[in-house]
Amino acid sequence: MVSPSTFQLHFFLILALATTVFSATLSPSYYEHVCPQALPTIKRVVEAAVNKERRMGASLLRLHFHDCFVQGCDASNLLDSTSTIDSEKNANPNNNSARGFEVIDQIKNEVDKICGCPVVSCADILAVAARDSVVALGGPAWNVHLGRRDSTTANRTLADNDIPAPTMDLPALINNFKNQGLDESDLVALSGGHTLGFAQCRFFRDRIHDETNIDDDFAEYLQENCPRTGGDGNLSPLDPTPARFDTGYFSNLLEEKGLLKSDQALLSGGSTDELVKTYSQNLDAFSADFTNSMTKMGNIKVLTGNQGQIRSNCRRVN
């Protein structure tokens, strides 16, 4: 009889520990005993990626957001197309837009290596990478509740329908977030994630050429990089400091300089106006509400316990 190798013993020990921590609820300490180096490893890879390209922080934050709004926070948006999976990567909000998948792959590989086997879900990696990205760009930290499992399905149709569109007005946005169990305060706070990153011309062309609730000089400036035809992928920053977590996004709205229609809708004479004004003047209030709403969003329809699986490769089902 062949004696088990040290690696095999380590593998089965981790699996045994993982089994004992399966739970129907999420916990910030979920990996403390199973793999205490998991979170530091995620942080290290994220920081390196953001230092290499500051825009990547916003991209990783967006991946988590787009995941949670489609059948819950289950990493369904990481799955590639197969004969049975119509990938969410091909949905309109993601196609030629969502990015950072290679960074998630790198995190997964390094975490599984240091843990000895796949015990950290891709869904948890998305949640932690979003937090670490915000922190890397000067934003607040928060305890990420962990223990999500990965889905074995994806839903391109839901991605097209449920991810909030950049053309939505305030009533549509409120209803969209309400369908996810999120209220108007969550809507404003999470929209504040647009303090980071860029948007493609195709998502704001109609606003800068046709809408009236926009600063004339701002619209004219943007039109140089986003003409009526062509340049669909040309980028413009969502706020004046796209690589720093601050209140610039909300200050922009006060000046009618929201890049997307859905941005400016938050300050359009409706129920969210006062919160926009508060956040524009109070970074602490925005930061506190943002972290609370990120935690709330991260709990949407999660798979736990024996539901779903922990993928060995985030791009495909085991």
Coordinates of C-alpha atoms in Angstrom, one line a residue:
M1 CA 0.0 0.0 0.0
V2 CA 1.4 3.4 -1.0
S3 CA 1.5 6.0 1.8
P4 CA -0.3 9.2 1.1
S5 CA 2.0 12.1 0.2
T6 CA 2.3 15.2 2.3
F7 CA 0.3 17.1 -0.3
Q8 CA -2.5 14.6 -0.2
L9 CA -2.7 14.8 3.5
H10 CA -2.8 18.5 3.4
F11 CA -5.5 18.4 0.7
F12 CA -7.8 16.1 2.7
L13 CA -7.2 18.1 5.9
I14 CA -8.3 21.3 4.2
L15 CA -11.3 19.6 2.7
A16 CA -12.3 18.3 6.2
L17 CA -11.9 21.7 7.7
A18 CA -13.9 23.3 4.8
T19 CA -16.7 20.8 5.4
T20 CA -16.9 21.9 9.0
V21 CA -17.3 25.6 8.1
F22 CA -20.0 25.2 5.5
S23 CA -22.8 27.5 6.8
A24 CA -26.0 29.0 5.6
T25 CA -24.8 32.4 6.7
L26 CA -21.8 34.5 5.7
S27 CA -19.0 35.5 8.1
P28 CA -15.9 37.7 7.8
S29 CA -13.9 35.0 9.6
Y30 CA -15.0 32.2 7.2
Y31 CA -11.5 31.4 6.0
E32 CA -9.6 32.0 9.2
H33 CA -9.0 28.3 10.0
V34 CA -9.4 26.8 6.5
C35 CA -6.9 29.1 4.8
P36 CA -5.7 32.1 6.8
Q37 CA -3.5 33.4 3.9
A38 CA -6.4 33.6 1.5
L39 CA -7.4 37.2 2.1
P40 CA -3.8 38.5 2.2
T41 CA -3.1 36.8 -1.1
I42 CA -6.1 38.4 -2.7
K43 CA -5.1 41.8 -1.4
R44 CA -1.5 41.4 -2.7
V45 CA -2.6 40.5 -6.3
V46 CA -5.2 43.3 -6.4
E47 CA -2.8 45.9 -5.2
A48 CA -0.2 44.8 -7.8
A49 CA -2.9 44.9 -10.6
V50 CA -4.1 48.4 -9.5
N51 CA -0.6 49.7 -9.2
K52 CA 0.1 48.5 -12.7
E53 CA -3.1 50.1 -14.1
R54 CA -5.2 52.4 -11.8
R55 CA -8.3 51.8 -13.9
M56 CA -8.3 48.1 -12.9
G57 CA -9.7 49.0 -9.5
A58 CA -12.9 50.3 -10.9
S59 CA -13.1 47.3 -13.3
L60 CA -12.9 44.8 -10.4
L61 CA -15.5 46.8 -8.4
R62 CA -17.8 46.7 -11.4
L63 CA -17.4 42.9 -11.8
H64 CA -18.7 42.4 -8.3
F65 CA -21.6 44.7 -8.9
H66 CA -22.6 43.1 -12.2
D67 CA -22.3 39.7 -10.6
C68 CA -24.7 40.5 -7.7
F69 CA -27.4 42.0 -9.9
V70 CA -27.8 38.8 -11.9
Q71 CA -29.1 35.8 -10.0
G72 CA -27.2 36.9 -6.9
C73 CA -23.5 37.1 -5.9
D74 CA -22.5 33.8 -7.3
A75 CA -19.7 34.5 -9.9
S76 CA -22.1 33.6 -12.7
N77 CA -20.6 36.5 -14.8
L78 CA -17.2 34.8 -14.8
L79 CA -18.4 31.7 -16.7
D80 CA -17.4 31.4 -20.4
S81 CA -19.8 30.3 -23.0
T82 CA -20.3 26.5 -23.5
S83 CA -22.9 24.3 -25.2
T84 CA -25.1 24.7 -22.1
I85 CA -24.0 28.2 -20.9
D86 CA -24.9 31.5 -22.6
S87 CA -22.3 33.6 -21.0
E88 CA -23.2 36.8 -19.3
K89 CA -20.0 38.2 -20.7
N90 CA -21.9 38.6 -24.0
A91 CA -24.8 40.6 -22.5
N92 CA -25.0 44.2 -23.6
P93 CA -23.8 45.7 -20.3
N94 CA -20.7 43.5 -20.3
N95 CA -19.8 42.8 -23.9
N96 CA -16.6 44.6 -24.8
S97 CA -16.9 46.4 -21.6
A98 CA -16.5 44.2 -18.5
R99 CA -12.8 43.6 -17.8
G100 CA -10.5 42.3 -15.1
F101 CA -11.2 38.6 -15.7
E102 CA -7.4 37.8 -16.0
V103 CA -6.8 39.4 -12.6
I104 CA -9.5 37.2 -11.1
D105 CA -7.9 34.2 -12.8
Q106 CA -4.5 35.1 -11.3
I107 CA -6.1 35.6 -7.8
K108 CA -7.8 32.2 -8.1
N109 CA -4.6 30.4 -9.1
E110 CA -2.5 32.0 -6.3
V111 CA -5.1 31.5 -3.6
D112 CA -5.6 27.8 -4.5
K113 CA -1.9 27.3 -4.5
I114 CA -1.4 28.8 -1.1
C115 CA -4.4 27.1 0.3
G116 CA -3.4 23.7 -1.1
C117 CA -6.7 23.1 -2.9
P118 CA -9.8 25.1 -4.1
V119 CA -11.5 26.2 -0.9
V120 CA -12.1 29.9 -1.8
S121 CA -15.0 30.5 -4.1
C122 CA -14.8 32.7 -7.1
A123 CA -17.8 34.7 -5.7
D124 CA -15.9 35.4 -2.6
I125 CA -12.9 36.5 -4.6
L126 CA -15.0 39.0 -6.5
A127 CA -16.3 40.4 -3.2
V128 CA -12.9 40.7 -1.6
A129 CA -11.3 42.1 -4.8
A130 CA -13.9 44.8 -5.0
R131 CA -13.2 45.9 -1.4
D132 CA -9.4 45.7 -1.9
S133 CA -9.7 47.8 -5.1
V134 CA -11.6 50.5 -3.3
V135 CA -9.0 50.6 -0.5
A136 CA -6.1 50.7 -3.0
L137 CA -7.6 53.8 -4.5
G138 CA -8.0 55.6 -1.2
G139 CA -11.5 54.5 -0.2
P140 CA -12.8 52.9 3.0
A141 CA -12.3 49.4 4.1
W142 CA -15.1 47.1 5.4
N143 CA -15.4 43.5 6.6
V144 CA -16.5 41.3 3.7
H145 CA -18.8 38.6 4.8
L146 CA -17.6 35.3 3.3
G147 CA -18.7 31.8 2.5
R148 CA -20.4 32.3 -0.9
R149 CA -20.5 29.3 -3.2
D150 CA -20.3 29.5 -7.0
S151 CA -23.2 29.0 -9.4
T152 CA -23.2 26.3 -12.0
T153 CA -25.3 28.4 -14.4
A154 CA -25.3 31.8 -16.0
N155 CA -28.1 33.9 -17.4
R156 CA -27.4 36.3 -20.2
T157 CA -31.0 37.4 -20.5
L158 CA -31.1 38.4 -16.8
A159 CA -27.9 40.3 -17.3
D160 CA -29.5 42.2 -20.1
N161 CA -32.6 42.9 -18.1
D162 CA -31.4 43.3 -14.5
I163 CA -28.1 45.2 -14.6
P164 CA -29.1 48.9 -14.4
A165 CA -28.7 50.6 -17.7
P166 CA -26.9 53.9 -18.2
T167 CA -30.0 55.3 -19.9
M168 CA -32.4 54.8 -16.9
D169 CA -34.3 57.7 -15.3
L170 CA -34.8 57.9 -11.5
P171 CA -38.0 55.9 -11.3
A172 CA -36.5 53.1 -13.3
L173 CA -33.4 53.1 -11.2
I174 CA -35.4 53.0 -8.0
N175 CA -37.4 50.1 -9.3
N176 CA -34.3 48.2 -10.5
F177 CA -32.6 48.4 -7.1
K178 CA -35.8 47.6 -5.3
N179 CA -36.0 44.4 -7.2
Q180 CA -32.7 43.4 -5.7
G181 CA -33.8 44.3 -2.1
L182 CA -32.0 47.7 -2.2
D183 CA -33.5 51.0 -1.3
E184 CA -33.0 54.6 -2.5
S185 CA -30.1 55.2 -0.1
D186 CA -28.4 52.1 -1.5
L187 CA -29.0 53.4 -5.0
V188 CA -27.2 56.7 -4.4
A189 CA -24.4 55.2 -2.3
L190 CA -23.6 52.4 -4.8
S191 CA -23.9 54.8 -7.8
G192 CA -21.1 56.7 -6.0
G193 CA -18.9 53.8 -7.1
H194 CA -18.7 55.9 -10.2
T195 CA -16.2 58.0 -8.3
L196 CA -13.8 55.5 -9.9
G197 CA -13.3 54.6 -13.5
F198 CA -14.4 55.4 -17.0
A199 CA -17.3 54.8 -19.4
Q200 CA -17.4 54.1 -23.1
C201 CA -18.8 56.7 -25.5
R202 CA -21.6 54.3 -26.6
F203 CA -23.1 54.6 -23.1
F204 CA -23.3 58.4 -22.9
R205 CA -23.4 59.6 -26.6
D206 CA -27.2 60.4 -26.5
R207 CA -26.8 62.3 -23.2
I208 CA -24.0 64.6 -24.4
H209 CA -25.6 65.3 -27.8
D210 CA -29.3 65.4 -27.1
E211 CA -30.1 66.0 -23.4
T212 CA -30.6 69.5 -21.9
N213 CA -29.8 68.8 -18.2
I214 CA -26.1 69.0 -18.9
D215 CA -23.5 71.7 -18.6
D216 CA -23.0 73.1 -22.2
D217 CA -19.2 73.4 -21.9
F218 CA -19.0 69.9 -20.4
A219 CA -21.1 68.4 -23.2
E220 CA -19.1 70.2 -25.9
Y221 CA -15.8 69.0 -24.4
L222 CA -17.0 65.4 -24.4
Q223 CA -18.3 65.6 -27.9
E224 CA -14.7 65.9 -29.2
N225 CA -14.0 62.4 -28.0
C226 CA -17.5 61.0 -28.6
P227 CA -19.0 62.1 -31.9
R228 CA -22.5 61.3 -33.0
T229 CA -21.1 58.4 -35.1
G230 CA -18.0 56.3 -34.4
G231 CA -15.7 56.1 -31.5
D232 CA -18.0 53.8 -29.5
G233 CA -15.2 52.5 -27.3
N234 CA -13.6 55.9 -26.6
L235 CA -13.3 56.5 -22.8
S236 CA -14.2 59.4 -20.6
P237 CA -13.9 59.6 -16.8
L238 CA -17.0 59.2 -14.7
D239 CA -15.7 62.0 -12.4
P240 CA -12.7 64.4 -12.5
T241 CA -10.6 62.0 -10.4
P242 CA -11.3 58.5 -11.8
A243 CA -8.5 56.9 -9.8
R244 CA -9.3 58.3 -6.4
F245 CA -12.3 57.5 -4.1
D246 CA -13.7 61.0 -3.2
T247 CA -16.8 63.1 -3.5
G248 CA -16.1 64.4 -7.0
Y249 CA -18.8 62.3 -8.5
F250 CA -21.5 64.0 -6.5
S251 CA -20.0 67.4 -6.9
N252 CA -20.2 66.9 -10.6
L253 CA -23.9 66.2 -10.4
L254 CA -24.5 69.5 -8.7
E255 CA -23.0 71.2 -11.8
E256 CA -25.0 69.0 -14.2
K257 CA -21.8 67.2 -15.2
G258 CA -23.0 63.6 -14.7
L259 CA -21.5 61.6 -17.5
L260 CA -24.3 59.0 -17.8
K261 CA -28.0 59.8 -17.8
S262 CA -28.4 57.4 -14.9
D263 CA -25.8 59.5 -13.0
Q264 CA -27.5 62.8 -13.5
A265 CA -30.9 61.2 -12.7
L266 CA -29.9 61.1 -9.0
L267 CA -30.1 64.9 -9.0
S268 CA -33.2 65.6 -11.1
G269 CA -35.7 67.1 -8.6
G270 CA -36.6 63.7 -7.1
S271 CA -36.3 61.9 -3.8
T272 CA -32.5 61.3 -4.0
D273 CA -31.5 65.0 -4.4
E274 CA -30.8 65.7 -0.7
L275 CA -28.6 62.6 -0.3
V276 CA -26.5 63.6 -3.4
K277 CA -26.0 67.1 -1.8
T278 CA -25.0 65.6 1.5
Y279 CA -22.5 63.2 -0.1
S280 CA -21.0 66.0 -2.2
Q281 CA -20.0 67.8 1.1
N282 CA -19.3 64.9 3.4
L283 CA -16.9 62.2 2.4
D284 CA -17.3 60.4 5.8
A285 CA -21.0 60.1 5.3
F286 CA -20.6 58.8 1.8
S287 CA -17.9 56.3 2.8
A288 CA -20.0 55.0 5.7
D289 CA -23.1 54.5 3.6
F290 CA -21.1 53.1 0.7
T291 CA -19.6 50.3 2.8
N292 CA -22.9 49.5 4.3
S293 CA -24.6 49.2 0.9
M294 CA -21.7 47.2 -0.5
T295 CA -22.2 44.7 2.4
K296 CA -25.9 44.6 1.7
M297 CA -25.4 44.1 -2.0
G298 CA -22.9 41.4 -1.4
N299 CA -25.6 39.4 0.4
I300 CA -28.0 39.3 -2.5
K301 CA -29.2 35.7 -3.1
V302 CA -26.0 34.1 -2.1
L303 CA -25.4 30.3 -2.4
T304 CA -24.1 28.8 0.9
G305 CA -23.6 25.5 2.6
N306 CA -24.0 22.7 0.1
Q307 CA -25.5 24.9 -2.6
G308 CA -23.5 25.4 -5.8
Q309 CA -19.8 24.5 -5.8
I310 CA -16.4 26.0 -5.4
R311 CA -15.0 26.2 -8.9
S312 CA -11.5 25.1 -9.6
N313 CA -11.5 27.4 -12.6
C314 CA -13.6 30.6 -12.4
R315 CA -14.4 30.4 -16.1
R316 CA -16.0 27.0 -16.1
V317 CA -18.1 24.7 -14.0
N318 CA -16.2 21.8 -12.3

